[in-house]
């Protein structure tokens, strides 16, 4: 017998699970050590061929402000102001939340915890949570809300590759990634809950003046 869960219940379960994930990872991150097999996972990702460095340096941009600088103008050109609004709100929340969390938790990046060199040289500051993973999660989930079901594979692919890039580049530990993902899920869910991607709203256009 298949258990059916309505949309409201599923939304609350997602919210509670993401809050729980943030709480647990933040608590573990305050230890300032790699825990629960983090080092093994980190070294596994880091051990991928050095030839992939350029590829992952490009992939990691999927969780940066630079991808927003590309997506938002395209949405405005296409007059998809509804999607652009949700991305602006959610990404702004991500920047604020991750910046505060980094200062409060104060977890060093992997290079200070194990003998790994960062492959992304311009990265500075604390490690937890991964802002790139959080932003990639928000972007993928907000845009995913408008995608047809057959194209929804883009969402986990977008998030997964960005997360892997942060491990491969040696700038984040697995706990940072999980924390960033949970923050991204929480923010995206809240934004889509408060401003739902209704079909009618998705077709809103700014009226053009008649000449």
JSON list of C-alpha atoms in Angstrom, two decimals:
[
{"chain": "A", "resi": 1, "resn": "UNK", "atom": "CA", "xyz": [0.00, 0.00, 0.00]},
{"chain": "A", "resi": 2, "resn": "UNK", "atom": "CA", "xyz": [1.45, 3.33, -1.11]},
{"chain": "A", "resi": 3, "resn": "UNK", "atom": "CA", "xyz": [1.37, 6.15, 1.43]},
{"chain": "A", "resi": 4, "resn": "UNK", "atom": "CA", "xyz": [0.13, 9.41, -0.09]},
{"chain": "A", "resi": 5, "resn": "UNK", "atom": "CA", "xyz": [1.41, 12.70, 1.31]},
{"chain": "A", "resi": 6, "resn": "UNK", "atom": "CA", "xyz": [-0.31, 15.91, 0.30]},
{"chain": "A", "resi": 7, "resn": "UNK", "atom": "CA", "xyz": [1.64, 18.99, -0.77]},
{"chain": "A", "resi": 8, "resn": "UNK", "atom": "CA", "xyz": [1.23, 20.90, 2.49]},
{"chain": "A", "resi": 9, "resn": "UNK", "atom": "CA", "xyz": [2.50, 17.97, 4.57]},
{"chain": "A", "resi": 10, "resn": "UNK", "atom": "CA", "xyz": [5.42, 17.44, 2.20]},
{"chain": "A", "resi": 11, "resn": "UNK", "atom": "CA", "xyz": [6.35, 21.12, 2.44]},
{"chain": "A", "resi": 12, "resn": "UNK", "atom": "CA", "xyz": [6.36, 21.03, 6.25]},
{"chain": "A", "resi": 13, "resn": "UNK", "atom": "CA", "xyz": [8.44, 17.85, 6.24]},
{"chain": "A", "resi": 14, "resn": "UNK", "atom": "CA", "xyz": [10.99, 19.52, 3.96]},
{"chain": "A", "resi": 15, "resn": "UNK", "atom": "CA", "xyz": [11.12, 22.59, 6.19]},
{"chain": "A", "resi": 16, "resn": "UNK", "atom": "CA", "xyz": [11.57, 20.54, 9.36]},
{"chain": "A", "resi": 17, "resn": "UNK", "atom": "CA", "xyz": [14.19, 18.27, 7.75]},
{"chain": "A", "resi": 18, "resn": "UNK", "atom": "CA", "xyz": [16.21, 21.24, 6.48]},
{"chain": "A", "resi": 19, "resn": "UNK", "atom": "CA", "xyz": [16.05, 22.97, 9.88]},
{"chain": "A", "resi": 20, "resn": "UNK", "atom": "CA", "xyz": [17.17, 19.75, 11.56]},
{"chain": "A", "resi": 21, "resn": "UNK", "atom": "CA", "xyz": [20.01, 19.39, 9.05]},
{"chain": "A", "resi": 22, "resn": "UNK", "atom": "CA", "xyz": [21.17, 22.96, 9.66]},
{"chain": "A", "resi": 23, "resn": "UNK", "atom": "CA", "xyz": [21.05, 22.48, 13.44]},
{"chain": "A", "resi": 24, "resn": "UNK", "atom": "CA", "xyz": [22.99, 19.22, 13.45]},
{"chain": "A", "resi": 25, "resn": "UNK", "atom": "CA", "xyz": [25.66, 20.28, 10.95]},
{"chain": "A", "resi": 26, "resn": "UNK", "atom": "CA", "xyz": [26.15, 23.66, 12.64]},
{"chain": "A", "resi": 27, "resn": "UNK", "atom": "CA", "xyz": [26.59, 21.94, 16.01]},
{"chain": "A", "resi": 28, "resn": "UNK", "atom": "CA", "xyz": [29.11, 19.47, 14.60]},
{"chain": "A", "resi": 29, "resn": "UNK", "atom": "CA", "xyz": [30.94, 22.24, 12.73]},
{"chain": "A", "resi": 30, "resn": "UNK", "atom": "CA", "xyz": [31.64, 24.14, 15.95]},
{"chain": "A", "resi": 31, "resn": "UNK", "atom": "CA", "xyz": [34.08, 21.36, 16.85]},
{"chain": "A", "resi": 32, "resn": "UNK", "atom": "CA", "xyz": [36.43, 22.76, 14.17]},
{"chain": "A", "resi": 33, "resn": "UNK", "atom": "CA", "xyz": [37.53, 19.25, 13.22]},
{"chain": "A", "resi": 34, "resn": "UNK", "atom": "CA", "xyz": [36.62, 16.86, 10.42]},
{"chain": "A", "resi": 35, "resn": "UNK", "atom": "CA", "xyz": [34.07, 14.40, 11.81]},
{"chain": "A", "resi": 36, "resn": "UNK", "atom": "CA", "xyz": [32.06, 11.32, 10.77]},
{"chain": "A", "resi": 37, "resn": "UNK", "atom": "CA", "xyz": [34.29, 10.27, 7.89]},
{"chain": "A", "resi": 38, "resn": "UNK", "atom": "CA", "xyz": [34.55, 13.77, 6.40]},
{"chain": "A", "resi": 39, "resn": "UNK", "atom": "CA", "xyz": [38.26, 13.43, 5.71]},
{"chain": "A", "resi": 40, "resn": "UNK", "atom": "CA", "xyz": [37.76, 10.21, 3.75]},
{"chain": "A", "resi": 41, "resn": "UNK", "atom": "CA", "xyz": [35.02, 11.74, 1.57]},
{"chain": "A", "resi": 42, "resn": "UNK", "atom": "CA", "xyz": [37.03, 14.92, 1.08]},
{"chain": "A", "resi": 43, "resn": "UNK", "atom": "CA", "xyz": [40.16, 13.06, 0.02]},
{"chain": "A", "resi": 44, "resn": "UNK", "atom": "CA", "xyz": [38.11, 10.87, -2.32]},
{"chain": "A", "resi": 45, "resn": "UNK", "atom": "CA", "xyz": [36.77, 13.91, -4.18]},
{"chain": "A", "resi": 46, "resn": "UNK", "atom": "CA", "xyz": [40.11, 15.70, -4.03]},
{"chain": "A", "resi": 47, "resn": "UNK", "atom": "CA", "xyz": [41.87, 12.69, -5.56]},
{"chain": "A", "resi": 48, "resn": "UNK", "atom": "CA", "xyz": [40.07, 13.08, -8.87]},
{"chain": "A", "resi": 49, "resn": "UNK", "atom": "CA", "xyz": [42.52, 13.81, -11.75]},
{"chain": "A", "resi": 50, "resn": "UNK", "atom": "CA", "xyz": [44.30, 17.17, -11.65]},
{"chain": "A", "resi": 51, "resn": "UNK", "atom": "CA", "xyz": [43.31, 17.62, -15.31]},
{"chain": "A", "resi": 52, "resn": "UNK", "atom": "CA", "xyz": [39.74, 18.28, -14.13]},
{"chain": "A", "resi": 53, "resn": "UNK", "atom": "CA", "xyz": [40.72, 21.46, -12.31]},
{"chain": "A", "resi": 54, "resn": "UNK", "atom": "CA", "xyz": [39.64, 23.83, -15.09]},
{"chain": "A", "resi": 55, "resn": "UNK", "atom": "CA", "xyz": [36.37, 21.94, -15.52]},
{"chain": "A", "resi": 56, "resn": "UNK", "atom": "CA", "xyz": [35.48, 22.24, -11.83]},
{"chain": "A", "resi": 57, "resn": "UNK", "atom": "CA", "xyz": [36.59, 25.89, -11.70]},
{"chain": "A", "resi": 58, "resn": "UNK", "atom": "CA", "xyz": [33.94, 26.53, -14.34]},
{"chain": "A", "resi": 59, "resn": "UNK", "atom": "CA", "xyz": [31.35, 24.25, -12.71]},
{"chain": "A", "resi": 60, "resn": "UNK", "atom": "CA", "xyz": [31.75, 25.96, -9.34]},
{"chain": "A", "resi": 61, "resn": "UNK", "atom": "CA", "xyz": [30.47, 29.19, -10.94]},
{"chain": "A", "resi": 62, "resn": "UNK", "atom": "CA", "xyz": [27.00, 27.57, -10.90]},
{"chain": "A", "resi": 63, "resn": "UNK", "atom": "CA", "xyz": [26.90, 28.55, -7.25]},
{"chain": "A", "resi": 64, "resn": "UNK", "atom": "CA", "xyz": [28.34, 32.04, -7.55]},
{"chain": "A", "resi": 65, "resn": "UNK", "atom": "CA", "xyz": [27.08, 35.57, -8.08]},
{"chain": "A", "resi": 66, "resn": "UNK", "atom": "CA", "xyz": [28.42, 35.36, -11.64]},
{"chain": "A", "resi": 67, "resn": "UNK", "atom": "CA", "xyz": [25.75, 32.86, -12.69]},
{"chain": "A", "resi": 68, "resn": "UNK", "atom": "CA", "xyz": [23.11, 35.23, -11.31]},
{"chain": "A", "resi": 69, "resn": "UNK", "atom": "CA", "xyz": [24.65, 37.99, -13.43]},
{"chain": "A", "resi": 70, "resn": "UNK", "atom": "CA", "xyz": [23.87, 35.81, -16.44]},
{"chain": "A", "resi": 71, "resn": "UNK", "atom": "CA", "xyz": [20.51, 34.33, -15.45]},
{"chain": "A", "resi": 72, "resn": "UNK", "atom": "CA", "xyz": [18.77, 37.49, -14.18]},
{"chain": "A", "resi": 73, "resn": "UNK", "atom": "CA", "xyz": [19.34, 39.59, -17.35]},
{"chain": "A", "resi": 74, "resn": "UNK", "atom": "CA", "xyz": [18.13, 36.65, -19.46]},
{"chain": "A", "resi": 75, "resn": "UNK", "atom": "CA", "xyz": [14.96, 36.40, -17.37]},
{"chain": "A", "resi": 76, "resn": "UNK", "atom": "CA", "xyz": [14.37, 40.12, -17.73]},
{"chain": "A", "resi": 77, "resn": "UNK", "atom": "CA", "xyz": [14.88, 39.94, -21.49]},
{"chain": "A", "resi": 78, "resn": "UNK", "atom": "CA", "xyz": [12.36, 37.09, -21.61]},
{"chain": "A", "resi": 79, "resn": "UNK", "atom": "CA", "xyz": [10.06, 39.17, -19.36]},
{"chain": "A", "resi": 80, "resn": "UNK", "atom": "CA", "xyz": [10.00, 36.44, -16.71]},
{"chain": "A", "resi": 81, "resn": "UNK", "atom": "CA", "xyz": [9.83, 38.93, -13.88]},
{"chain": "A", "resi": 82, "resn": "UNK", "atom": "CA", "xyz": [8.10, 36.42, -11.61]},
{"chain": "A", "resi": 83, "resn": "UNK", "atom": "CA", "xyz": [11.08, 34.03, -11.69]},
{"chain": "A", "resi": 84, "resn": "UNK", "atom": "CA", "xyz": [13.58, 36.89, -11.42]},
{"chain": "A", "resi": 85, "resn": "UNK", "atom": "CA", "xyz": [11.81, 38.22, -8.31]},
{"chain": "A", "resi": 86, "resn": "UNK", "atom": "CA", "xyz": [12.03, 34.87, -6.54]},
{"chain": "A", "resi": 87, "resn": "UNK", "atom": "CA", "xyz": [15.70, 34.48, -7.45]},
{"chain": "A", "resi": 88, "resn": "UNK", "atom": "CA", "xyz": [16.57, 37.96, -6.21]},
{"chain": "A", "resi": 89, "resn": "UNK", "atom": "CA", "xyz": [14.79, 37.43, -2.88]},
{"chain": "A", "resi": 90, "resn": "UNK", "atom": "CA", "xyz": [16.14, 33.93, -2.28]},
{"chain": "A", "resi": 91, "resn": "UNK", "atom": "CA", "xyz": [19.72, 34.68, -3.33]},
{"chain": "A", "resi": 92, "resn": "UNK", "atom": "CA", "xyz": [19.78, 37.81, -1.14]},
{"chain": "A", "resi": 93, "resn": "UNK", "atom": "CA", "xyz": [18.67, 35.72, 1.83]},
{"chain": "A", "resi": 94, "resn": "UNK", "atom": "CA", "xyz": [21.40, 33.17, 1.06]},
{"chain": "A", "resi": 95, "resn": "UNK", "atom": "CA", "xyz": [24.13, 35.81, 1.07]},
{"chain": "A", "resi": 96, "resn": "UNK", "atom": "CA", "xyz": [22.92, 37.20, 4.40]},
{"chain": "A", "resi": 97, "resn": "UNK", "atom": "CA", "xyz": [22.37, 33.85, 6.15]},
{"chain": "A", "resi": 98, "resn": "UNK", "atom": "CA", "xyz": [25.64, 32.23, 5.02]},
{"chain": "A", "resi": 99, "resn": "UNK", "atom": "CA", "xyz": [27.67, 35.34, 5.89]},
{"chain": "A", "resi": 100, "resn": "UNK", "atom": "CA", "xyz": [26.25, 35.37, 9.42]},
{"chain": "A", "resi": 101, "resn": "UNK", "atom": "CA", "xyz": [26.63, 31.60, 9.85]},
{"chain": "A", "resi": 102, "resn": "UNK", "atom": "CA", "xyz": [30.29, 31.68, 8.79]},
{"chain": "A", "resi": 103, "resn": "UNK", "atom": "CA", "xyz": [31.11, 34.30, 11.41]},
{"chain": "A", "resi": 104, "resn": "UNK", "atom": "CA", "xyz": [29.09, 32.61, 14.16]},
{"chain": "A", "resi": 105, "resn": "UNK", "atom": "CA", "xyz": [30.38, 29.05, 13.56]},
{"chain": "A", "resi": 106, "resn": "UNK", "atom": "CA", "xyz": [33.91, 30.04, 12.58]},
{"chain": "A", "resi": 107, "resn": "UNK", "atom": "CA", "xyz": [34.91, 26.70, 11.08]},
{"chain": "A", "resi": 108, "resn": "UNK", "atom": "CA", "xyz": [38.26, 26.76, 9.21]},
{"chain": "A", "resi": 109, "resn": "UNK", "atom": "CA", "xyz": [38.47, 25.61, 5.61]},
{"chain": "A", "resi": 110, "resn": "UNK", "atom": "CA", "xyz": [39.87, 22.09, 4.93]},
{"chain": "A", "resi": 111, "resn": "UNK", "atom": "CA", "xyz": [43.36, 23.41, 4.14]},
{"chain": "A", "resi": 112, "resn": "UNK", "atom": "CA", "xyz": [43.79, 24.33, 7.80]},
{"chain": "A", "resi": 113, "resn": "UNK", "atom": "CA", "xyz": [42.47, 20.99, 9.03]},
{"chain": "A", "resi": 114, "resn": "UNK", "atom": "CA", "xyz": [44.25, 18.50, 6.76]},
{"chain": "A", "resi": 115, "resn": "UNK", "atom": "CA", "xyz": [47.22, 18.58, 4.39]},
{"chain": "A", "resi": 116, "resn": "UNK", "atom": "CA", "xyz": [45.33, 19.64, 1.26]},
{"chain": "A", "resi": 117, "resn": "UNK", "atom": "CA", "xyz": [46.09, 22.63, -0.95]},
{"chain": "A", "resi": 118, "resn": "UNK", "atom": "CA", "xyz": [43.22, 24.78, -2.19]},
{"chain": "A", "resi": 119, "resn": "UNK", "atom": "CA", "xyz": [42.80, 24.59, -5.95]},
{"chain": "A", "resi": 120, "resn": "UNK", "atom": "CA", "xyz": [40.75, 27.79, -5.95]},
{"chain": "A", "resi": 121, "resn": "UNK", "atom": "CA", "xyz": [43.24, 30.37, -4.80]},
{"chain": "A", "resi": 122, "resn": "UNK", "atom": "CA", "xyz": [41.01, 33.40, -4.25]},
{"chain": "A", "resi": 123, "resn": "UNK", "atom": "CA", "xyz": [38.81, 31.76, -1.61]},
{"chain": "A", "resi": 124, "resn": "UNK", "atom": "CA", "xyz": [39.14, 33.17, 1.90]},
{"chain": "A", "resi": 125, "resn": "UNK", "atom": "CA", "xyz": [37.22, 33.20, 5.17]},
{"chain": "A", "resi": 126, "resn": "UNK", "atom": "CA", "xyz": [35.52, 30.44, 7.10]},
{"chain": "A", "resi": 127, "resn": "UNK", "atom": "CA", "xyz": [34.23, 27.18, 5.66]},
{"chain": "A", "resi": 128, "resn": "UNK", "atom": "CA", "xyz": [30.84, 26.42, 7.19]},
{"chain": "A", "resi": 129, "resn": "UNK", "atom": "CA", "xyz": [28.43, 26.63, 5.46]},
{"chain": "A", "resi": 130, "resn": "UNK", "atom": "CA", "xyz": [29.22, 26.39, 1.74]},
{"chain": "A", "resi": 131, "resn": "UNK", "atom": "CA", "xyz": [27.75, 29.53, 0.20]},
{"chain": "A", "resi": 132, "resn": "UNK", "atom": "CA", "xyz": [28.23, 28.15, -3.31]},
{"chain": "A", "resi": 133, "resn": "UNK", "atom": "CA", "xyz": [26.24, 25.02, -2.49]},
{"chain": "A", "resi": 134, "resn": "UNK", "atom": "CA", "xyz": [23.51, 27.06, -0.79]},
{"chain": "A", "resi": 135, "resn": "UNK", "atom": "CA", "xyz": [23.19, 29.44, -3.73]},
{"chain": "A", "resi": 136, "resn": "UNK", "atom": "CA", "xyz": [23.29, 26.64, -6.31]},
{"chain": "A", "resi": 137, "resn": "UNK", "atom": "CA", "xyz": [20.53, 24.85, -4.38]},
{"chain": "A", "resi": 138, "resn": "UNK", "atom": "CA", "xyz": [18.33, 27.95, -4.32]},
{"chain": "A", "resi": 139, "resn": "UNK", "atom": "CA", "xyz": [18.84, 28.71, -8.01]},
{"chain": "A", "resi": 140, "resn": "UNK", "atom": "CA", "xyz": [18.18, 25.10, -9.04]},
{"chain": "A", "resi": 141, "resn": "UNK", "atom": "CA", "xyz": [15.06, 24.72, -6.88]},
{"chain": "A", "resi": 142, "resn": "UNK", "atom": "CA", "xyz": [13.51, 28.08, -7.82]},
{"chain": "A", "resi": 143, "resn": "UNK", "atom": "CA", "xyz": [14.07, 27.52, -11.54]},
{"chain": "A", "resi": 144, "resn": "UNK", "atom": "CA", "xyz": [13.11, 23.86, -11.11]},
{"chain": "A", "resi": 145, "resn": "UNK", "atom": "CA", "xyz": [9.66, 24.94, -9.91]},
{"chain": "A", "resi": 146, "resn": "UNK", "atom": "CA", "xyz": [9.01, 26.15, -13.45]},
{"chain": "A", "resi": 147, "resn": "UNK", "atom": "CA", "xyz": [10.56, 23.23, -15.32]},
{"chain": "A", "resi": 148, "resn": "UNK", "atom": "CA", "xyz": [8.51, 20.39, -16.84]},
{"chain": "A", "resi": 149, "resn": "UNK", "atom": "CA", "xyz": [8.92, 17.08, -15.03]},
{"chain": "A", "resi": 150, "resn": "UNK", "atom": "CA", "xyz": [11.04, 15.55, -17.81]},
{"chain": "A", "resi": 151, "resn": "UNK", "atom": "CA", "xyz": [13.69, 18.26, -17.31]},
{"chain": "A", "resi": 152, "resn": "UNK", "atom": "CA", "xyz": [13.79, 18.17, -13.53]},
{"chain": "A", "resi": 153, "resn": "UNK", "atom": "CA", "xyz": [16.97, 16.09, -13.63]},
{"chain": "A", "resi": 154, "resn": "UNK", "atom": "CA", "xyz": [18.74, 19.44, -14.09]},
{"chain": "A", "resi": 155, "resn": "UNK", "atom": "CA", "xyz": [18.03, 20.32, -10.44]},
{"chain": "A", "resi": 156, "resn": "UNK", "atom": "CA", "xyz": [20.01, 17.52, -8.69]},
{"chain": "A", "resi": 157, "resn": "UNK", "atom": "CA", "xyz": [22.68, 17.69, -11.41]},
{"chain": "A", "resi": 158, "resn": "UNK", "atom": "CA", "xyz": [23.17, 21.43, -10.84]},
{"chain": "A", "resi": 159, "resn": "UNK", "atom": "CA", "xyz": [23.39, 21.04, -7.07]},
{"chain": "A", "resi": 160, "resn": "UNK", "atom": "CA", "xyz": [25.46, 17.85, -7.11]},
{"chain": "A", "resi": 161, "resn": "UNK", "atom": "CA", "xyz": [28.13, 19.12, -9.51]},
{"chain": "A", "resi": 162, "resn": "UNK", "atom": "CA", "xyz": [28.49, 22.39, -7.62]},
{"chain": "A", "resi": 163, "resn": "UNK", "atom": "CA", "xyz": [28.87, 20.53, -4.33]},
{"chain": "A", "resi": 164, "resn": "UNK", "atom": "CA", "xyz": [31.44, 18.15, -5.82]},
{"chain": "A", "resi": 165, "resn": "UNK", "atom": "CA", "xyz": [33.41, 21.08, -7.24]},
{"chain": "A", "resi": 166, "resn": "UNK", "atom": "CA", "xyz": [33.77, 22.59, -3.76]},
{"chain": "A", "resi": 167, "resn": "UNK", "atom": "CA", "xyz": [35.19, 19.33, -2.41]},
{"chain": "A", "resi": 168, "resn": "UNK", "atom": "CA", "xyz": [37.47, 18.76, -5.40]},
{"chain": "A", "resi": 169, "resn": "UNK", "atom": "CA", "xyz": [38.85, 22.30, -5.16]},
{"chain": "A", "resi": 170, "resn": "UNK", "atom": "CA", "xyz": [39.62, 21.68, -1.49]},
{"chain": "A", "resi": 171, "resn": "UNK", "atom": "CA", "xyz": [37.73, 24.74, -0.24]},
{"chain": "A", "resi": 172, "resn": "UNK", "atom": "CA", "xyz": [34.97, 22.95, 1.69]},
{"chain": "A", "resi": 173, "resn": "UNK", "atom": "CA", "xyz": [34.51, 19.83, 3.80]},
{"chain": "A", "resi": 174, "resn": "UNK", "atom": "CA", "xyz": [31.43, 17.56, 3.46]},
{"chain": "A", "resi": 175, "resn": "UNK", "atom": "CA", "xyz": [29.76, 19.07, 6.54]},
{"chain": "A", "resi": 176, "resn": "UNK", "atom": "CA", "xyz": [30.02, 22.52, 4.94]},
{"chain": "A", "resi": 177, "resn": "UNK", "atom": "CA", "xyz": [28.32, 21.15, 1.83]},
{"chain": "A", "resi": 178, "resn": "UNK", "atom": "CA", "xyz": [25.45, 19.54, 3.75]},
{"chain": "A", "resi": 179, "resn": "UNK", "atom": "CA", "xyz": [24.89, 22.69, 5.78]},
{"chain": "A", "resi": 180, "resn": "UNK", "atom": "CA", "xyz": [24.84, 24.84, 2.64]},
{"chain": "A", "resi": 181, "resn": "UNK", "atom": "CA", "xyz": [22.43, 22.46, 0.94]},
{"chain": "A", "resi": 182, "resn": "UNK", "atom": "CA", "xyz": [20.04, 22.50, 3.92]},
{"chain": "A", "resi": 183, "resn": "UNK", "atom": "CA", "xyz": [20.11, 26.31, 4.04]},
{"chain": "A", "resi": 184, "resn": "UNK", "atom": "CA", "xyz": [19.39, 26.45, 0.32]},
{"chain": "A", "resi": 185, "resn": "UNK", "atom": "CA", "xyz": [16.46, 24.06, 0.63]},
{"chain": "A", "resi": 186, "resn": "UNK", "atom": "CA", "xyz": [15.04, 26.02, 3.58]},
{"chain": "A", "resi": 187, "resn": "UNK", "atom": "CA", "xyz": [15.28, 29.39, 1.81]},
{"chain": "A", "resi": 188, "resn": "UNK", "atom": "CA", "xyz": [13.94, 28.13, -1.54]},
{"chain": "A", "resi": 189, "resn": "UNK", "atom": "CA", "xyz": [11.02, 26.34, 0.14]},
{"chain": "A", "resi": 190, "resn": "UNK", "atom": "CA", "xyz": [10.10, 29.42, 2.20]},
{"chain": "A", "resi": 191, "resn": "UNK", "atom": "CA", "xyz": [10.26, 31.76, -0.79]},
{"chain": "A", "resi": 192, "resn": "UNK", "atom": "CA", "xyz": [8.18, 29.44, -2.99]},
{"chain": "A", "resi": 193, "resn": "UNK", "atom": "CA", "xyz": [5.75, 28.98, -0.11]},
{"chain": "A", "resi": 194, "resn": "UNK", "atom": "CA", "xyz": [5.27, 32.71, 0.44]},
{"chain": "A", "resi": 195, "resn": "UNK", "atom": "CA", "xyz": [5.32, 33.58, -3.27]},
{"chain": "A", "resi": 196, "resn": "UNK", "atom": "CA", "xyz": [4.14, 30.37, -4.99]},
{"chain": "A", "resi": 197, "resn": "UNK", "atom": "CA", "xyz": [4.92, 29.83, -8.70]},
{"chain": "A", "resi": 198, "resn": "UNK", "atom": "CA", "xyz": [1.25, 29.85, -9.70]},
{"chain": "A", "resi": 199, "resn": "UNK", "atom": "CA", "xyz": [0.54, 29.22, -13.36]},
{"chain": "A", "resi": 200, "resn": "UNK", "atom": "CA", "xyz": [-1.18, 32.57, -13.77]},
{"chain": "A", "resi": 201, "resn": "UNK", "atom": "CA", "xyz": [1.63, 34.37, -11.98]},
{"chain": "A", "resi": 202, "resn": "UNK", "atom": "CA", "xyz": [4.15, 32.64, -14.22]},
{"chain": "A", "resi": 203, "resn": "UNK", "atom": "CA", "xyz": [2.63, 34.38, -17.25]},
{"chain": "A", "resi": 204, "resn": "UNK", "atom": "CA", "xyz": [2.69, 37.91, -15.82]},
{"chain": "A", "resi": 205, "resn": "UNK", "atom": "CA", "xyz": [4.26, 40.43, -18.17]},
{"chain": "A", "resi": 206, "resn": "UNK", "atom": "CA", "xyz": [4.73, 44.17, -17.83]},
{"chain": "A", "resi": 207, "resn": "UNK", "atom": "CA", "xyz": [2.28, 45.88, -20.13]},
{"chain": "A", "resi": 208, "resn": "UNK", "atom": "CA", "xyz": [3.91, 47.61, -23.08]},
{"chain": "A", "resi": 209, "resn": "UNK", "atom": "CA", "xyz": [2.69, 51.12, -23.90]},
{"chain": "A", "resi": 210, "resn": "UNK", "atom": "CA", "xyz": [0.61, 51.49, -27.03]},
{"chain": "A", "resi": 211, "resn": "UNK", "atom": "CA", "xyz": [2.07, 53.78, -29.63]}
]
